[in-house]
Tab-separated table of C-alpha atoms and ligand atoms in Angstrom:
chain	number	residue	atom	x	y	z
A	10	MET	CA	6.109	2.963	-16.514
A	11	LYS	CA	6.057	0.980	-13.298
A	12	ILE	CA	5.505	2.184	-9.753
A	13	HIS	CA	6.002	0.710	-6.309
A	14	GLU	CA	3.382	-1.161	-4.335
A	15	TYR	CA	3.175	1.625	-1.721
A	16	GLN	CA	2.442	4.152	-4.472
A	17	ALA	CA	-0.153	1.920	-6.108
A	18	ARG	CA	-1.882	1.516	-2.740
A	19	GLU	CA	-2.296	5.276	-2.495
A	20	ILE	CA	-3.818	5.470	-5.952
A	21	LEU	CA	-6.221	2.643	-5.148
A	22	GLN	CA	-7.372	4.482	-2.044
A	23	ASP	CA	-8.303	7.441	-4.235
A	24	PHE	CA	-10.664	5.071	-6.016
A	25	ASP	CA	-12.225	3.887	-2.754
A	26	VAL	CA	-10.567	0.505	-2.846
A	27	PRO	CA	-9.942	-0.524	0.780
A	28	ILE	CA	-6.415	-1.577	1.659
A	29	PRO	CA	-4.905	-2.919	4.885
A	30	ALA	CA	-3.275	-0.241	7.049
A	31	GLY	CA	0.358	0.393	6.227
A	32	LYS	CA	3.022	2.960	5.500
A	33	VAL	CA	6.339	3.163	3.742
A	34	ALA	CA	9.643	3.567	5.631
A	35	GLU	CA	13.145	4.467	4.495
A	36	THR	CA	15.163	3.517	7.570
A	37	PRO	CA	14.949	0.652	10.104
A	38	SER	CA	14.031	3.025	12.940
A	39	GLN	CA	11.339	4.624	10.801
A	40	ALA	CA	10.027	1.125	10.076
A	41	ARG	CA	9.761	0.476	13.797
A	42	GLU	CA	7.947	3.781	14.378
A	43	VAL	CA	5.486	3.000	11.616
A	44	ALA	CA	4.772	-0.429	13.092
A	45	GLU	CA	4.273	1.114	16.505
A	46	GLN	CA	1.830	3.661	15.093
A	47	LEU	CA	-0.064	0.970	13.212
A	48	GLY	CA	-0.359	-1.137	16.322
A	49	GLY	CA	-1.223	-4.836	16.405
A	50	THR	CA	0.932	-7.876	16.946
A	51	VAL	CA	1.969	-8.923	13.435
A	52	TRP	CA	3.407	-6.819	10.612
A	53	ALA	CA	4.445	-7.634	7.090
A	54	VAL	CA	7.733	-6.017	6.047
A	55	LYS	CA	7.734	-5.710	2.269
A	56	ALA	CA	10.673	-4.678	0.064
A	57	GLN	CA	9.655	-2.044	-2.470
A	58	VAL	CA	11.066	-2.928	-5.882
A	59	HIS	CA	9.594	-2.853	-9.358
A	60	ALA	CA	9.367	-6.617	-9.617
A	61	GLY	CA	7.131	-9.447	-8.539
A	62	GLY	CA	8.107	-12.689	-6.859
A	63	ARG	CA	9.328	-10.794	-3.793
A	64	GLY	CA	7.763	-13.305	-1.419
A	65	LYS	CA	9.834	-16.207	-2.768
A	66	GLY	CA	12.952	-14.028	-3.040
A	67	GLY	CA	12.912	-13.050	0.651
A	68	GLY	CA	11.424	-9.610	0.119
A	69	VAL	CA	8.220	-10.179	2.108
A	70	LYS	CA	8.595	-11.268	5.736
A	71	LEU	CA	6.383	-11.297	8.797
A	72	ALA	CA	7.483	-9.743	12.094
A	73	ARG	CA	5.927	-10.608	15.457
A	74	ASN	CA	7.404	-7.772	17.506
A	75	LEU	CA	8.844	-4.289	16.964
A	76	GLU	CA	12.471	-5.487	17.229
A	77	GLN	CA	11.814	-7.925	14.420
A	78	VAL	CA	10.303	-5.169	12.270
A	79	GLU	CA	13.447	-3.108	12.730
A	80	GLU	CA	15.712	-6.131	12.155
A	81	LEU	CA	13.939	-7.136	8.936
A	82	ALA	CA	13.943	-3.568	7.643
A	83	LYS	CA	17.674	-3.434	8.358
A	84	THR	CA	18.383	-6.524	6.247
A	85	MET	CA	16.128	-5.414	3.419
A	86	ILE	CA	16.990	-1.721	3.041
A	87	GLY	CA	20.111	-1.401	0.927
A	88	MET	CA	20.070	-4.971	-0.339
A	89	ARG	CA	19.670	-5.938	-3.974
A	90	LEU	CA	16.684	-8.226	-4.034
A	91	VAL	CA	16.859	-10.991	-6.596
A	92	THR	CA	13.547	-12.443	-7.739
A	93	LYS	CA	12.439	-14.381	-10.788
A	94	GLN	CA	11.618	-11.075	-12.453
A	95	THR	CA	14.744	-9.015	-11.675
A	96	GLY	CA	17.560	-10.874	-13.410
A	97	SER	CA	20.684	-11.902	-11.493
A	98	ASP	CA	21.688	-8.324	-10.586
A	99	GLY	CA	18.538	-7.878	-8.540
A	100	ALA	CA	16.841	-4.574	-7.760
A	101	LEU	CA	17.920	-2.090	-5.097
A	102	VAL	CA	15.627	-1.893	-2.067
A	103	SER	CA	15.561	1.636	-0.691
A	104	LYS	CA	12.156	1.538	0.988
A	105	VAL	CA	10.032	-1.013	2.798
A	106	LEU	CA	6.292	-1.052	3.244
A	107	ILE	CA	5.200	-1.888	6.764
A	108	GLN	CA	1.767	-3.385	6.656
A	109	GLN	CA	-0.442	-4.354	9.533
A	110	GLY	CA	-0.832	-8.137	9.702
A	111	VAL	CA	-4.080	-9.541	8.386
A	112	ASN	CA	-5.926	-12.783	9.034
A	113	ILE	CA	-6.127	-14.346	5.608
A	114	VAL	CA	-9.015	-16.750	4.987
A	115	SER	CA	-8.708	-17.016	1.216
A	116	GLU	CA	-6.545	-15.598	-1.550
A	117	TYR	CA	-7.545	-14.758	-5.129
A	118	TYR	CA	-5.867	-13.409	-8.212
A	119	VAL	CA	-7.293	-10.372	-10.018
A	120	GLY	CA	-5.661	-8.684	-12.978
A	121	PHE	CA	-6.788	-6.064	-15.447
A	122	LEU	CA	-4.803	-5.851	-18.663
A	123	ILE	CA	-5.134	-5.223	-22.365
A	124	ASP	CA	-5.980	-8.230	-24.502
A	125	ARG	CA	-4.354	-7.455	-27.834
A	126	ALA	CA	-6.030	-10.300	-29.696
A	127	ASN	CA	-9.472	-9.128	-28.597
A	128	GLN	CA	-8.482	-5.439	-28.755
A	129	SER	CA	-10.076	-4.736	-25.396
A	130	PRO	CA	-9.312	-4.653	-21.708
A	131	VAL	CA	-9.807	-7.952	-19.950
A	132	LEU	CA	-10.337	-8.901	-16.325
A	133	LEU	CA	-8.563	-12.091	-15.368
A	134	ALA	CA	-9.472	-13.657	-12.054
A	135	SER	CA	-8.710	-16.891	-10.308
A	136	SER	CA	-9.461	-18.615	-7.051
A	137	GLU	CA	-5.789	-19.671	-6.998
A	138	GLY	CA	-4.434	-16.444	-5.516
A	139	GLY	CA	-0.943	-16.034	-4.152
A	140	MET	CA	0.406	-18.434	-6.786
A	141	GLU	CA	2.188	-17.485	-9.972
A	142	ILE	CA	-0.621	-16.815	-12.409
A	143	GLU	CA	1.484	-18.104	-15.315
A	144	LYS	CA	1.622	-21.459	-13.523
A	145	VAL	CA	-2.121	-21.521	-12.899
A	146	ALA	CA	-2.724	-20.697	-16.572
A	147	ALA	CA	-0.465	-23.555	-17.666
A	148	ASP	CA	-1.616	-26.209	-15.186
A	149	PHE	CA	-5.267	-25.336	-14.545
A	150	PRO	CA	-6.518	-23.116	-17.374
A	151	GLU	CA	-10.091	-23.871	-16.275
A	152	LYS	CA	-9.400	-22.025	-13.021
A	153	ILE	CA	-8.983	-18.699	-14.780
A	154	VAL	CA	-12.032	-16.540	-15.305
A	155	LYS	CA	-11.744	-14.199	-18.286
A	156	GLU	CA	-14.111	-11.275	-18.606
A	157	TYR	CA	-13.651	-9.034	-21.634
A	158	ILE	CA	-14.557	-5.394	-21.056
A	159	ASP	CA	-16.167	-3.121	-23.613
A	160	SER	CA	-14.096	0.008	-23.014
A	161	SER	CA	-16.886	2.330	-24.123
A	162	VAL	CA	-19.132	0.849	-21.412
A	163	GLY	CA	-16.622	-0.212	-18.767
A	164	LEU	CA	-16.845	-3.116	-16.345
A	165	THR	CA	-20.519	-3.457	-15.518
A	166	LYS	CA	-21.990	-4.351	-12.124
A	167	GLU	CA	-23.363	-7.528	-13.703
A	168	GLN	CA	-19.935	-8.542	-14.935
A	169	ALA	CA	-18.374	-7.866	-11.519
A	170	LYS	CA	-21.110	-9.931	-9.876
A	171	ASP	CA	-20.638	-12.743	-12.347
A	172	VAL	CA	-16.871	-12.898	-11.746
A	173	VAL	CA	-17.299	-12.950	-7.963
A	174	VAL	CA	-19.781	-15.836	-8.266
A	175	LYS	CA	-17.423	-17.732	-10.556
A	176	LEU	CA	-14.623	-17.287	-8.003
A	177	ASN	CA	-16.878	-19.027	-5.496
A	178	MET	CA	-16.453	-16.299	-2.926
A	179	ASP	CA	-18.321	-16.533	0.349
A	180	GLU	CA	-21.787	-14.977	-0.049
A	181	LYS	CA	-21.122	-12.627	2.865
A	182	VAL	CA	-18.279	-10.834	1.100
A	183	ARG	CA	-19.586	-10.857	-2.460
A	184	GLU	CA	-20.925	-7.322	-2.413
A	185	LYS	CA	-17.652	-5.976	-1.034
A	186	ALA	CA	-15.685	-7.912	-3.632
A	187	GLU	CA	-17.833	-6.519	-6.447
A	188	LYS	CA	-17.144	-3.001	-5.207
A	189	VAL	CA	-13.426	-3.736	-5.119
A	190	LEU	CA	-13.507	-5.003	-8.718
A	191	LEU	CA	-15.402	-1.913	-9.885
A	192	GLY	CA	-12.970	0.369	-8.030
A	193	LEU	CA	-9.978	-1.431	-9.532
A	194	TRP	CA	-11.466	-1.080	-13.005
A	195	LYS	CA	-12.018	2.635	-12.481
A	196	ALA	CA	-8.389	3.081	-11.416
A	197	PHE	CA	-7.187	1.017	-14.391
A	198	LYS	CA	-9.236	3.078	-16.854
A	199	GLU	CA	-8.697	6.554	-15.448
A	200	LYS	CA	-4.965	6.160	-14.900
A	201	ASP	CA	-4.387	4.615	-18.353
A	202	CYS	CA	-2.873	1.451	-16.932
A	203	SER	CA	-1.538	-1.286	-19.135
A	204	LEU	CA	-1.633	-3.606	-16.135
A	205	LEU	CA	-3.222	-3.590	-12.713
A	206	GLU	CA	-2.542	-6.830	-10.939
A	207	ILE	CA	-3.671	-7.792	-7.468
A	208	ASN	CA	-2.121	-11.025	-6.293
A	209	PRO	CA	-3.399	-11.849	-3.821
A	210	LEU	CA	-6.768	-10.246	-3.291
A	211	ILE	CA	-7.692	-11.559	0.125
A	212	VAL	CA	-10.761	-12.198	2.233
A	213	THR	CA	-10.015	-11.774	5.935
A	214	LYS	CA	-11.444	-13.531	8.967
A	215	GLU	CA	-13.255	-10.286	9.751
A	216	GLY	CA	-14.964	-10.400	6.354
A	217	GLU	CA	-12.955	-7.665	4.634
A	218	VAL	CA	-11.836	-7.837	1.012
A	219	PHE	CA	-8.380	-6.315	0.540
A	220	PRO	CA	-5.757	-6.143	-2.171
A	221	LEU	CA	-2.695	-7.426	-0.299
A	222	ASP	CA	-0.381	-6.576	-3.167
A	223	ALA	CA	-0.693	-4.189	-6.098
A	224	LYS	CA	1.296	-3.999	-9.306
A	225	MET	CA	0.465	-1.039	-11.487
A	226	THR	CA	2.007	-0.309	-14.878
A	227	PHE	CA	1.034	2.721	-16.945
A	228	ASP	CA	0.910	3.109	-20.691
A	229	ASP	CA	3.918	5.349	-21.431
A	230	ASN	CA	2.112	6.822	-24.427
A	231	ALA	CA	-0.594	8.195	-22.131
A	232	LEU	CA	1.739	9.697	-19.526
A	233	TYR	CA	1.421	13.135	-21.098
A	234	ARG	CA	-2.056	13.372	-19.621
A	235	HIS	CA	-0.917	12.276	-16.163
A	236	PRO	CA	1.612	14.732	-14.743
A	237	GLU	CA	0.630	13.344	-11.327
A	238	LEU	CA	2.072	9.961	-12.329
A	239	GLU	CA	5.327	11.124	-13.872
A	240	VAL	CA	6.566	12.309	-10.475
A	241	LEU	CA	6.242	8.740	-9.183
A	242	ILE	CA	9.147	7.521	-11.334
A	243	ASP	CA	11.917	5.927	-9.270
A	244	PRO	CA	15.162	6.139	-11.302
A	245	SER	CA	16.864	3.631	-8.993
A	246	GLN	CA	14.529	0.954	-10.398
A	247	GLU	CA	15.160	1.778	-14.042
A	248	ASP	CA	17.901	0.452	-16.278
A	249	GLU	CA	20.704	3.047	-16.341
A	250	THR	CA	21.346	2.715	-20.055
A	251	GLU	CA	17.647	3.019	-20.860
A	252	LEU	CA	17.448	6.198	-18.768
A	253	LYS	CA	20.428	7.670	-20.632
A	254	ALA	CA	18.866	6.747	-23.979
A	255	HIS	CA	15.519	8.263	-23.054
A	256	GLU	CA	17.273	11.476	-22.032
A	257	ALA	CA	18.830	11.559	-25.503
A	258	GLY	CA	15.344	11.074	-26.978
A	259	LEU	CA	16.047	7.567	-28.242
A	260	PRO	CA	13.495	4.759	-27.993
A	261	TYR	CA	15.796	2.114	-26.495
A	262	ILE	CA	15.248	-1.166	-24.696
A	263	GLN	CA	18.107	-3.014	-23.032
A	264	LEU	CA	18.404	-6.723	-23.855
A	265	ASP	CA	20.763	-9.499	-22.796
A	266	GLY	CA	22.689	-10.214	-26.021
A	267	ASN	CA	25.975	-8.922	-27.457
A	268	ILE	CA	24.999	-7.535	-30.888
A	269	ALA	CA	24.055	-3.867	-30.562
A	270	CYS	CA	21.535	-2.680	-33.160
A	271	LEU	CA	21.037	0.791	-34.592
A	272	VAL	CA	18.058	0.798	-36.934
A	273	ASN	CA	15.606	3.349	-38.278
A	274	GLY	CA	11.982	2.396	-37.752
A	275	ALA	CA	10.551	0.195	-35.010
A	276	GLY	CA	9.356	-2.466	-37.466
A	277	LEU	CA	12.741	-2.712	-39.165
A	278	ALA	CA	14.387	-2.834	-35.734
A	279	MET	CA	12.188	-5.804	-34.770
A	280	ALA	CA	12.936	-7.525	-38.090
A	281	THR	CA	16.659	-6.938	-37.534
A	282	MET	CA	16.496	-8.494	-34.080
A	283	ASP	CA	14.529	-11.455	-35.454
A	284	THR	CA	17.084	-12.002	-38.203
A	285	ILE	CA	19.967	-11.903	-35.705
A	286	LYS	CA	18.194	-14.544	-33.647
A	287	LEU	CA	17.451	-16.600	-36.752
A	288	PHE	CA	21.203	-16.939	-37.316
A	289	GLY	CA	21.823	-17.895	-33.700
A	290	GLY	CA	22.846	-14.490	-32.365
A	291	GLU	CA	21.470	-12.372	-29.533
A	292	PRO	CA	20.587	-8.671	-29.877
A	293	ALA	CA	21.933	-6.405	-27.123
A	294	ASN	CA	19.209	-3.815	-27.496
A	295	PHE	CA	16.278	-2.438	-29.401
A	296	LEU	CA	17.023	1.023	-30.765
A	297	ASP	CA	14.975	3.017	-33.223
A	298	ILE	CA	16.966	6.044	-34.353
A	299	GLY	CA	13.879	7.402	-36.118
A	300	GLY	CA	13.288	9.210	-39.366
A	301	GLY	CA	15.042	12.508	-38.748
A	302	ALA	CA	18.107	11.463	-36.777
A	303	SER	CA	20.762	14.144	-36.414
A	304	VAL	CA	24.491	13.582	-36.163
A	305	GLU	CA	24.150	14.282	-32.407
A	306	LYS	CA	21.556	11.533	-32.048
A	307	VAL	CA	23.656	9.019	-33.948
A	308	THR	CA	26.645	9.941	-31.763
A	309	ALA	CA	24.574	9.515	-28.604
A	310	ALA	CA	23.386	6.143	-29.880
A	311	PHE	CA	26.974	4.994	-30.500
A	312	GLU	CA	28.070	6.200	-27.064
A	313	ILE	CA	25.233	4.287	-25.452
A	314	MET	CA	25.862	1.096	-27.396
A	315	LEU	CA	29.607	1.199	-26.760
A	316	SER	CA	29.151	1.835	-23.040
A	317	LYS	CA	28.018	-1.766	-22.591
A	318	PRO	CA	31.026	-4.070	-22.172
A	319	GLU	CA	28.878	-7.001	-23.305
A	320	VAL	CA	28.587	-5.554	-26.812
A	321	LYS	CA	30.833	-7.412	-29.270
A	322	VAL	CA	29.516	-6.065	-32.599
A	323	ILE	CA	27.426	-3.115	-33.763
A	324	LEU	CA	24.963	-3.698	-36.552
A	325	VAL	CA	23.556	-0.657	-38.354
A	326	ASN	CA	20.580	-1.343	-40.586
A	327	ILE	CA	19.126	1.654	-42.390
A	328	PHE	CA	16.352	1.933	-44.902
A	329	GLY	CA	16.704	5.324	-46.512
A	330	GLY	CA	13.223	6.726	-46.907
A	331	ILE	CA	12.689	10.008	-45.121
A	332	MET	CA	16.070	9.327	-43.567
A	333	LYS	CA	18.753	9.642	-46.226
A	334	CYS	CA	21.620	7.177	-46.277
A	335	ASP	CA	24.231	9.924	-46.593
A	336	THR	CA	22.963	11.621	-43.403
A	337	ILE	CA	23.321	8.391	-41.485
A	338	ALA	CA	26.743	7.751	-43.022
A	339	GLU	CA	27.887	11.223	-41.967
A	340	GLY	CA	26.486	10.554	-38.513
A	341	ILE	CA	28.413	7.303	-38.252
A	342	VAL	CA	31.659	8.947	-39.373
A	343	GLU	CA	31.199	11.860	-36.956
A	344	ALA	CA	30.258	9.527	-34.104
A	345	CYS	CA	33.397	7.475	-34.688
A	346	LYS	CA	35.483	10.635	-34.333
A	347	VAL	CA	33.964	11.292	-30.914
A	348	VAL	CA	33.782	7.769	-29.558
A	349	SER	CA	36.483	5.278	-30.350
A	350	LEU	CA	35.097	2.289	-32.109
A	351	THR	CA	36.218	-0.664	-30.034
A	352	VAL	CA	34.154	-3.372	-31.741
A	353	PRO	CA	33.499	-4.343	-35.380
A	354	LEU	CA	30.823	-2.317	-37.139
A	355	VAL	CA	28.581	-3.894	-39.767
A	356	VAL	CA	26.533	-1.501	-41.895
A	357	ARG	CA	23.753	-2.246	-44.303
A	358	MET	CA	21.998	0.653	-45.981
A	359	LYS	CA	19.426	0.747	-48.745
A	360	GLY	CA	17.292	3.424	-50.333
A	361	THR	CA	17.580	7.178	-50.800
A	362	HIS	CA	21.147	8.405	-51.429
A	363	GLU	CA	22.447	4.886	-50.891
A	364	ASP	CA	25.452	5.318	-53.209
A	365	LEU	CA	26.430	8.576	-51.582
A	366	GLY	CA	26.167	7.007	-48.128
A	367	LYS	CA	28.354	4.082	-49.125
A	368	GLN	CA	30.902	6.444	-50.638
A	369	ILE	CA	31.103	8.486	-47.417
A	370	LEU	CA	31.709	5.332	-45.387
A	371	LYS	CA	34.344	4.089	-47.830
A	372	GLU	CA	36.214	7.396	-47.934
A	373	SER	CA	36.190	7.677	-44.151
A	374	GLY	CA	38.772	4.928	-43.939
A	375	LEU	CA	36.908	3.430	-40.971
A	376	PRO	CA	37.088	-0.357	-40.688
A	377	ILE	CA	33.422	-0.803	-41.576
A	378	ILE	CA	32.080	-4.113	-42.798
A	379	THR	CA	29.346	-3.548	-45.350
A	380	ALA	CA	26.516	-5.826	-46.404
A	381	GLU	CA	23.928	-5.660	-49.161
A	382	THR	CA	21.026	-7.533	-47.569
A	383	LEU	CA	19.686	-7.768	-44.029
A	384	GLY	CA	20.420	-11.501	-44.081
A	385	GLU	CA	24.041	-10.950	-45.049
A	386	ALA	CA	24.448	-8.187	-42.437
A	387	ALA	CA	22.963	-10.284	-39.628
A	388	LEU	CA	25.017	-13.334	-40.584
A	389	LYS	CA	28.226	-11.271	-40.576
A	390	ALA	CA	27.345	-9.703	-37.215
A	391	VAL	CA	26.550	-13.078	-35.663
A	392	SER	CA	29.788	-14.702	-36.819
A	393	LEU	CA	31.846	-11.689	-35.707
A	394	ALA	CA	30.177	-11.776	-32.283
A	395	LYS	CA	31.146	-15.447	-31.968
A	396	GLU	CA	34.776	-14.726	-32.908
A	397	GLN	CA	35.260	-12.015	-30.257
B	8	GDP	P1	5.100	-10.727	-4.452
B	8	GDP	O1	5.739	-12.025	-4.042
B	8	GDP	O2	6.093	-9.756	-5.006
B	8	GDP	O3	3.933	-10.899	-5.341
B	8	GDP	O4	4.605	-10.037	-3.074
B	8	GDP	P2	3.211	-10.143	-2.285
B	8	GDP	O5	2.875	-8.811	-1.801
B	8	GDP	O6	2.167	-10.829	-3.104
B	8	GDP	O7	3.589	-11.048	-1.039
B	8	GDP	C1	3.884	-12.424	-1.172
B	8	GDP	C2	3.038	-13.255	-0.232
B	8	GDP	O8	3.259	-12.885	1.104
B	8	GDP	C3	1.531	-13.081	-0.446
B	8	GDP	O9	1.027	-13.951	-1.418
B	8	GDP	C4	0.954	-13.402	0.928
B	8	GDP	O10	0.665	-14.773	0.999
B	8	GDP	C5	2.092	-13.063	1.876
B	8	GDP	N1	1.772	-11.820	2.598
B	8	GDP	C6	1.958	-10.559	2.190
B	8	GDP	N2	1.532	-9.685	3.110
B	8	GDP	C7	1.050	-10.410	4.149
B	8	GDP	C8	0.440	-10.109	5.409
B	8	GDP	O11	0.244	-8.962	5.782
B	8	GDP	N3	0.092	-11.159	6.192
B	8	GDP	C9	0.293	-12.443	5.825
B	8	GDP	N4	-0.066	-13.410	6.639
B	8	GDP	N5	0.835	-12.762	4.649
B	8	GDP	C10	1.219	-11.787	3.827
B	9	MN	MN1	1.962	-10.720	-5.233
């Protein structure tokens, strides 16, 4: 789960991480009022969307008077901001953060995330702040400091000190920077983040160390212990189809392709998507119907898949273990009574009650294309998608 920068700033404050003065606004006149309250002569007007790269996409602009604040807020609020991370549709801006201008002396990158290979959290830091970290990693890998964190101990003061020295920060601000790193770590750990990225972390002319941006992503599997975070969800930033699927209790991820997949088991779903790609096709989604799918769930899954005009073929791949093939077959037949099947349907099922399942599909009279192996099913789906 992702949250907005203005929300992340509030969480960071709870962990004693200092942030530059600022407040969120929902209308241009509110933006002006906020700027007036903040005082000063320069303000940053920042579009609040769940995506990075806002600066380059025109979502972060500086205003030098109150009229400009209002003007910028007016152009941003209501627009769909397109950045490198949003896709061509962009993301709706419904709020802007008005932040008091700061005198930046230097910019750094700081990110806490989970390193799967090392099975631990890791602190990534770089003196090349404000740039895309992926670019720094590709062009100057030596400029990235990597500090693995023992999660039973946490980020130690020594480690924080070491990182700050390696970043070559001015001696005068080192202590402050260490405190910021320790505060960020605490927030990352206690809020069960999968990512906490500060780009840039800045040092100001006045000798302050501030996160000037904050991207916070939480581990969805830990949300049950954070009711305070669940209320921060902004549905306008979520994919509509994914929201619908989650409401139906289906683990679903929207993708760009045209072959919709209905599979039982996350591993089999991944293998199905891989096989589609192997034959030159593109999956439209990840969908794990699970072990105990009911007819209602299968129907909901079909409705969701068929609601996307991009979908040219549906591929059902079932391994009958706990899930019995006849249950799924009944589900498919029932679903096709409720929703009209507008695209070809390829079904491959193996395992428990396989023969019964196949018989149900055959007797239904539905124009279902069957396949014996995953390879055959994927190949058929890919060629059908190309014909449409
Ligand atoms: P992102 O592009 O989505 O990562 O958005 P950021 O919050 O990182 O803003 C992009 C860039 O705008 C930053 O790297 C800064 O260089 C600049 N920026 C943001 N806020 C301010 C500010 O208050 N003052 C100044 N001078 N620059 C800012
Ligand atoms: Mn940034």
